[in-house]
Amino acid sequence: MKKRFQDLTSLDFYSNKKQVKWIVVAASLIIGAGSIWYTNSLVEELRERERRQIELLSSALEYAATTMENLTFINQEIIQQNYSIPIIMVDALGKPIEYRNIPFKKNADGADSLKTLESELVEMRSEYEPILLPDADILVYYRNSELLINLKYYPYIQLGVILIFGLLAYALFNQSKIAEQNRVWAGLTKETAHQLGTPIASLMAWIDYLRNSPVWEENKEIITEMDKDVVKLRMVTERFSSIGSKPVIQSGNVYETIEETINYLRPRISTKVDLNIHADAKDLDAMMNKPLFEWVIENICKNAVDAMKGKGKIDIEILQDSDKFVIIDITDTGKGMEKNMYRRVFNPGFSTRQRGWGLGLTLAKRIVEGYHGGKIFVKQSEVGKGTTFRILLHGSQEGASQFITEGILEY
């Protein structure tokens, strides 16, 4: 027993959340089906009890008729004792002579009451066969009591209320969980930026020292590249500082931003990877935060390089979809993926590499959709041939402003 409990507590619910969801759904269906079955059993038992009660009433009426008892006694001592089951007694011509528990309209006159009785008779005839009192030549019609009807539909109403409550509770819990994750995410990134600040400042000072030292001329190229890396580190620090804060979204040239990122990446990735940019026009602008958007391009390209194992081709195509959006398609010649992985690649921790953290695409999605109000998704992919990621950015201030106004930028 102890071992089973340890196995349960050590279960990775996040990695197996799909299976856990199906288990919860299956358990809910079993509980719901059991509740409905049990209630239906009670309904059948109550229906049979009411049937026996009506038969008993009919037998009493028949006995009273054969012993020449008057109908006043029958009405007071037998019919009036029924407080739940609607019944109507009719003569040989089908005319109501006695009734009980019939819901009449308030302030109804004789004509309205007669219509109500006729309507009730139609319903009663559709539910049960009448009971005949042959000696009195009387038919007794009846239908289910309100209690029985309510009990019949109660489990469905109950399950509906529980379902609505469960969905609301799940939505609130999910929002709370997301808010907590965002706070942790923002806190970690800001702390990382803070910790990187001191060594970066020190590295910048050392590079300035090397520029003014006798080794400058001999190692000029190396020191220049070191300076680029330090500048990049400072930019990364600024990016981390931006996480959790409302970024400045402004119009920027998409082609130039991507070109700068690619120029930085080229000498730092495999020389066997061919990086190309194609654009409808080089003057296409979109609403963006430049440092954060460069981060997105870097992460997608680095993932592509890993997918191609350092050898292949990456094509970046910039398209003008309309006045509302600018499209960026990033296509690689990597190993591709199955269709069921299209959404999963953006989940935190999902990685096809043994040493991968699975955060690159998660971060890209957060930046594009959370901060820019755009969209990022897998446009197409084929196993063994490659993958195309599509990014949509707002092409106007109006679209981005509407997005910010709607309160989506709360990461």
XYZ file of C-alpha atoms in Angstrom:
411
model
C 0.000 0.000 0.000
C 2.823 2.349 0.913
C 4.579 1.610 -2.380
C 1.395 2.400 -4.353
C 1.062 5.726 -2.535
C 4.692 6.577 -3.321
C 4.127 5.687 -6.987
C 1.080 7.973 -7.067
C 2.869 10.904 -5.434
C 5.851 10.515 -7.762
C 3.649 10.501 -10.891
C 4.532 13.310 -13.288
C 1.076 14.793 -13.808
C 2.369 17.504 -16.140
C 3.965 15.078 -18.579
C 0.935 12.787 -18.419
C -1.731 15.477 -18.159
C -3.571 14.207 -21.234
C -3.938 10.750 -19.726
C -4.917 12.269 -16.357
C -7.632 14.342 -18.052
C -9.087 11.246 -19.715
C -9.024 9.383 -16.389
C -10.898 12.253 -14.718
C -13.421 12.386 -17.595
C -13.945 8.606 -17.441
C -14.414 8.706 -13.666
C -16.895 11.586 -14.022
C -18.880 9.663 -16.653
C -18.998 6.568 -14.433
C -20.187 8.619 -11.448
C -22.765 10.417 -13.606
C -24.037 7.183 -15.152
C -24.260 5.580 -11.711
C -26.220 8.534 -10.342
C -28.671 8.445 -13.262
C -29.091 4.669 -12.989
C -29.772 4.841 -9.260
C -32.267 7.704 -9.627
C -34.049 5.894 -12.464
C -34.347 2.856 -10.219
C -36.004 5.020 -7.569
C -38.297 6.531 -10.218
C -39.384 3.078 -11.394
C -40.029 1.978 -7.826
C -42.064 5.114 -7.099
C -43.962 4.760 -10.389
C -44.911 1.189 -9.483
C -45.980 2.350 -6.032
C -48.230 5.009 -7.538
C -49.644 2.419 -9.931
C -50.542 0.158 -6.997
C -52.038 3.123 -5.157
C -54.326 3.921 -8.118
C -55.321 0.263 -8.415
C -56.111 0.233 -4.711
C -58.158 3.395 -5.139
C -60.047 1.858 -8.063
C -60.756 -1.316 -6.104
C -62.096 0.778 -3.249
C -64.290 2.738 -5.631
C -65.618 -0.445 -7.219
C -66.328 -1.947 -3.822
C -68.111 1.199 -2.707
C -70.240 1.161 -5.852
C -71.303 -2.471 -5.369
C -72.248 -1.838 -1.754
C -74.373 1.151 -2.808
C -72.221 3.694 -0.979
C -72.761 7.252 -2.185
C -70.164 9.169 -4.181
C -69.874 11.825 -1.444
C -68.382 9.249 0.885
C -66.103 8.015 -1.931
C -64.963 11.522 -2.635
C -64.268 12.460 0.980
C -62.785 9.266 2.278
C -60.910 7.947 -0.783
C -60.286 10.538 -3.507
C -59.557 13.430 -1.128
C -56.917 11.356 0.677
C -54.753 11.384 -2.463
C -52.482 14.418 -2.172
C -50.033 13.883 -5.036
C -51.277 11.777 -7.967
C -53.432 13.682 -10.499
C -56.576 11.633 -11.312
C -59.769 12.260 -13.277
C -62.843 10.037 -13.144
C -65.094 10.087 -16.216
C -68.472 8.534 -16.895
C -69.462 6.364 -19.865
C -69.795 9.466 -22.057
C -66.276 10.624 -21.183
C -67.488 13.499 -19.026
C -65.377 14.274 -15.921
C -67.317 13.637 -12.736
C -64.522 13.768 -10.147
C -60.886 14.858 -10.157
C -58.002 15.439 -7.803
C -54.636 17.293 -7.870
C -55.304 19.036 -11.170
C -53.432 22.370 -11.542
C -56.044 24.940 -12.600
C -55.201 28.479 -13.610
C -55.708 31.173 -11.013
C -59.194 32.739 -11.150
C -60.241 30.265 -13.893
C -63.932 30.128 -14.780
C -65.937 27.020 -15.662
C -64.937 27.030 -19.336
C -61.229 27.380 -18.513
C -61.463 24.600 -15.944
C -63.119 22.319 -18.492
C -60.343 23.014 -21.007
C -57.754 22.214 -18.356
C -59.461 18.905 -17.572
C -59.647 18.004 -21.272
C -55.964 18.816 -21.705
C -55.077 16.737 -18.660
C -57.135 13.835 -20.013
C -55.200 13.901 -23.286
C -51.920 13.735 -21.375
C -53.174 10.995 -19.071
C -54.380 8.865 -21.996
C -50.883 9.102 -23.542
C -49.178 7.930 -20.324
C -51.276 5.100 -18.896
C -54.281 2.966 -19.745
C -57.319 3.944 -17.624
C -58.688 1.694 -14.898
C -62.265 0.559 -15.541
C -64.861 0.238 -12.813
C -67.327 -2.037 -14.659
C -70.143 -1.980 -12.100
C -70.107 1.823 -11.877
C -69.270 2.239 -15.576
C -66.512 4.717 -14.624
C -62.997 5.158 -16.057
C -60.191 6.376 -13.795
C -57.393 8.249 -15.577
C -54.148 9.247 -13.902
C -50.580 10.388 -14.608
C -47.284 10.659 -12.777
C -47.150 12.935 -9.763
C -45.069 16.111 -9.792
C -42.696 14.475 -7.318
C -42.075 11.591 -9.704
C -41.529 13.944 -12.662
C -39.108 16.109 -10.676
C -37.235 13.063 -9.439
C -36.920 11.797 -13.012
C -35.138 14.937 -14.216
C -33.305 15.717 -10.984
C -30.046 13.817 -11.762
C -29.659 15.598 -15.115
C -30.178 18.999 -13.491
C -27.825 18.031 -10.674
C -25.129 16.864 -13.088
C -25.572 20.045 -15.143
C -25.095 22.243 -12.062
C -22.063 20.212 -10.981
C -20.613 20.450 -14.495
C -21.054 24.241 -14.622
C -19.565 24.605 -11.145
C -16.673 22.318 -12.097
C -15.939 24.289 -15.264
C -15.992 27.583 -13.351
C -13.747 26.141 -10.639
C -11.365 24.754 -13.276
C -11.250 28.094 -15.109
C -10.530 30.007 -11.885
C -7.897 27.472 -10.800
C -6.296 27.533 -14.240
C -6.173 31.344 -14.252
C -4.674 31.316 -10.777
C -2.087 28.771 -11.856
C -1.182 30.781 -14.969
C -0.875 33.985 -12.920
C 1.397 32.196 -10.446
C 3.547 30.789 -13.273
C 3.814 34.255 -14.802
C 4.959 35.751 -11.512
C 7.579 33.022 -11.094
C 8.652 33.453 -14.722
C 8.976 37.220 -14.369
C 10.789 36.932 -11.042
C 13.359 34.461 -12.383
C 14.071 36.490 -15.511
C 14.492 39.748 -13.598
C 16.765 38.066 -11.059
C 18.807 36.563 -13.933
C 19.132 40.000 -15.528
C 20.224 41.451 -12.198
C 22.860 38.753 -11.671
C 24.245 39.186 -15.214
C 24.584 42.951 -14.840
C 27.798 42.967 -12.774
C 29.912 40.522 -14.852
C 28.774 42.179 -18.104
C 29.826 45.592 -16.835
C 33.167 44.088 -15.843
C 33.633 42.485 -19.293
C 32.892 45.798 -20.990
C 35.561 47.465 -18.867
C 38.110 44.769 -19.748
C 37.379 45.170 -23.474
C 37.922 48.933 -23.183
C 41.194 48.178 -21.442
C 42.258 45.812 -24.261
C 41.414 48.421 -26.875
C 43.856 50.810 -25.265
C 46.551 48.197 -24.620
C 49.531 47.214 -26.803
C 47.796 43.950 -27.803
C 45.038 45.805 -29.687
C 46.674 45.877 -33.107
C 47.693 42.246 -32.968
C 44.291 40.976 -31.710
C 41.979 43.562 -33.170
C 39.628 41.067 -34.862
C 39.323 38.848 -31.771
C 38.635 41.763 -29.443
C 36.020 43.137 -31.856
C 34.155 39.829 -31.862
C 34.404 39.669 -28.070
C 32.879 43.136 -27.951
C 29.978 41.964 -30.136
C 29.327 39.074 -27.768
C 29.372 41.375 -24.753
C 26.948 43.722 -26.512
C 24.788 40.679 -27.187
C 24.937 39.676 -23.544
C 23.846 43.153 -22.557
C 20.941 42.879 -25.010
C 19.953 39.511 -23.544
C 19.998 41.098 -20.095
C 17.709 43.850 -21.342
C 15.400 41.200 -22.785
C 15.201 39.398 -19.467
C 14.491 42.694 -17.747
C 11.580 43.270 -20.139
C 9.865 40.018 -19.133
C 7.103 40.786 -16.656
C 6.958 44.455 -17.641
C 4.810 46.090 -20.259
C 7.109 46.360 -23.301
C 7.227 49.346 -25.623
C 5.534 48.286 -28.872
C 6.282 50.579 -31.777
C 6.567 50.471 -35.536
C 9.760 48.866 -36.807
C 11.206 47.631 -40.070
C 10.736 43.860 -40.138
C 13.356 43.142 -42.804
C 16.100 45.164 -41.110
C 15.369 43.626 -37.696
C 15.534 40.071 -39.043
C 18.612 40.854 -41.145
C 20.505 42.156 -38.092
C 19.609 39.003 -36.169
C 20.692 36.726 -39.023
C 23.968 38.607 -39.472
C 24.730 38.028 -35.817
C 23.809 34.334 -35.995
C 25.732 33.418 -39.172
C 29.269 33.389 -37.672
C 27.984 31.632 -34.540
C 26.291 28.612 -36.086
C 27.507 25.865 -38.379
C 28.917 27.039 -41.703
C 26.944 24.216 -43.319
C 23.678 26.022 -42.608
C 22.503 28.356 -45.372
C 20.452 31.300 -44.062
C 18.377 33.318 -46.560
C 15.851 36.164 -46.297
C 13.177 36.807 -48.925
C 10.753 39.726 -48.760
C 7.941 41.221 -50.836
C 9.457 44.569 -49.921
C 12.256 45.703 -47.615
C 10.235 48.577 -46.194
C 7.517 46.531 -44.489
C 6.823 47.801 -40.971
C 5.117 46.029 -38.081
C 4.336 46.826 -34.465
C 7.074 45.225 -32.368
C 9.476 45.437 -29.517
C 12.745 45.029 -31.413
C 14.902 43.281 -28.759
C 12.139 40.810 -27.909
C 11.266 40.096 -31.540
C 14.943 39.449 -32.338
C 14.869 36.923 -29.521
C 11.983 35.104 -31.212
C 13.861 34.873 -34.523
C 16.989 33.623 -32.749
C 15.123 30.905 -30.859
C 13.318 29.607 -33.948
C 16.498 29.629 -36.046
C 18.519 27.891 -33.333
C 15.816 25.224 -33.028
C 15.942 24.818 -36.801
C 19.735 24.388 -36.731
C 19.363 21.701 -34.062
C 16.627 19.980 -36.084
C 18.928 19.908 -39.127
C 21.875 18.721 -36.979
C 23.992 21.648 -38.179
C 23.511 21.033 -41.886
C 20.762 22.345 -44.139
C 18.888 25.469 -45.212
C 16.740 28.063 -43.455
C 14.546 30.361 -45.551
C 12.843 33.373 -43.967
C 10.066 34.874 -46.074
C 8.448 38.221 -45.211
C 4.989 38.804 -46.703
C 2.434 41.605 -46.608
C -0.840 39.856 -45.833
C -2.952 43.012 -45.591
C -2.891 46.364 -43.871
C -3.514 44.504 -40.618
C -0.755 41.900 -40.552
C 2.796 41.169 -41.675
C 3.635 37.476 -42.146
C 7.020 35.926 -41.401
C 7.487 32.300 -42.526
C 10.600 30.474 -41.282
C 11.233 27.210 -43.122
C 13.966 24.685 -42.363
C 15.043 21.408 -43.954
C 15.166 19.525 -40.658
C 13.594 16.271 -39.563
C 10.050 17.679 -39.399
C 7.321 16.476 -37.062
C 4.003 14.653 -36.909
C 0.779 16.668 -36.949
C -0.028 15.779 -33.348
C 3.123 17.628 -32.267
C 2.159 20.986 -33.818
C 0.757 22.351 -30.559
C 2.969 20.410 -28.175
C 6.193 22.006 -29.441
C 5.179 25.234 -27.653
C 4.594 23.523 -24.297
C 7.179 24.260 -21.575
C 9.623 21.390 -21.205
C 8.818 19.796 -24.567
C 12.035 19.018 -26.446
C 13.209 16.404 -28.933
C 16.789 16.805 -27.699
C 18.104 14.850 -24.741
C 19.760 17.933 -23.248
C 17.154 20.464 -24.333
C 15.185 22.507 -21.815
C 12.212 22.943 -24.133
C 11.835 26.667 -23.436
C 12.872 28.308 -26.726
C 9.571 27.959 -28.550
C 7.607 28.500 -25.338
C 9.371 31.825 -24.925
C 8.788 32.683 -28.597
C 5.057 32.031 -28.219
C 4.881 34.109 -25.052
C 6.629 37.039 -26.714
C 4.665 36.947 -29.977
C 1.217 36.292 -28.544
C 1.536 37.668 -25.026
C 3.484 40.850 -25.707
C 2.850 41.634 -29.370
C -0.713 40.354 -29.703
C 0.334 38.376 -32.769
C 0.209 34.709 -33.587
C 2.812 31.974 -33.967
C 2.085 28.421 -35.068
C 3.376 25.527 -37.160
C 2.108 26.242 -40.658
C 3.200 22.904 -42.071
C 5.675 20.119 -41.418
C 6.642 16.847 -43.046
C 8.731 14.169 -41.436
C 12.135 14.000 -43.073
C 11.636 17.189 -45.110
C 11.299 20.121 -42.722
C 9.029 22.528 -40.880
C 7.569 25.977 -41.485
C 6.749 28.276 -38.563
C 4.476 31.237 -39.288
C 4.473 34.486 -37.312
C 1.770 37.150 -37.638
C 2.483 40.697 -36.414
C 0.169 43.685 -36.388
C 1.025 46.011 -39.230
C -0.614 49.078 -37.690
C -0.753 50.939 -34.414
C -4.530 50.507 -34.339
C -4.368 46.701 -34.131
C -1.717 46.701 -31.427
C -3.532 49.407 -29.428
C -6.751 47.409 -29.513
C -4.869 44.370 -28.275
C -3.344 46.307 -25.373
C -6.711 47.902 -24.534
C -8.325 44.467 -24.242
C -5.925 43.717 -21.410
C -4.097 40.740 -22.905
C -0.676 42.139 -22.024
C -0.680 40.913 -18.449
C 2.317 38.627 -18.383
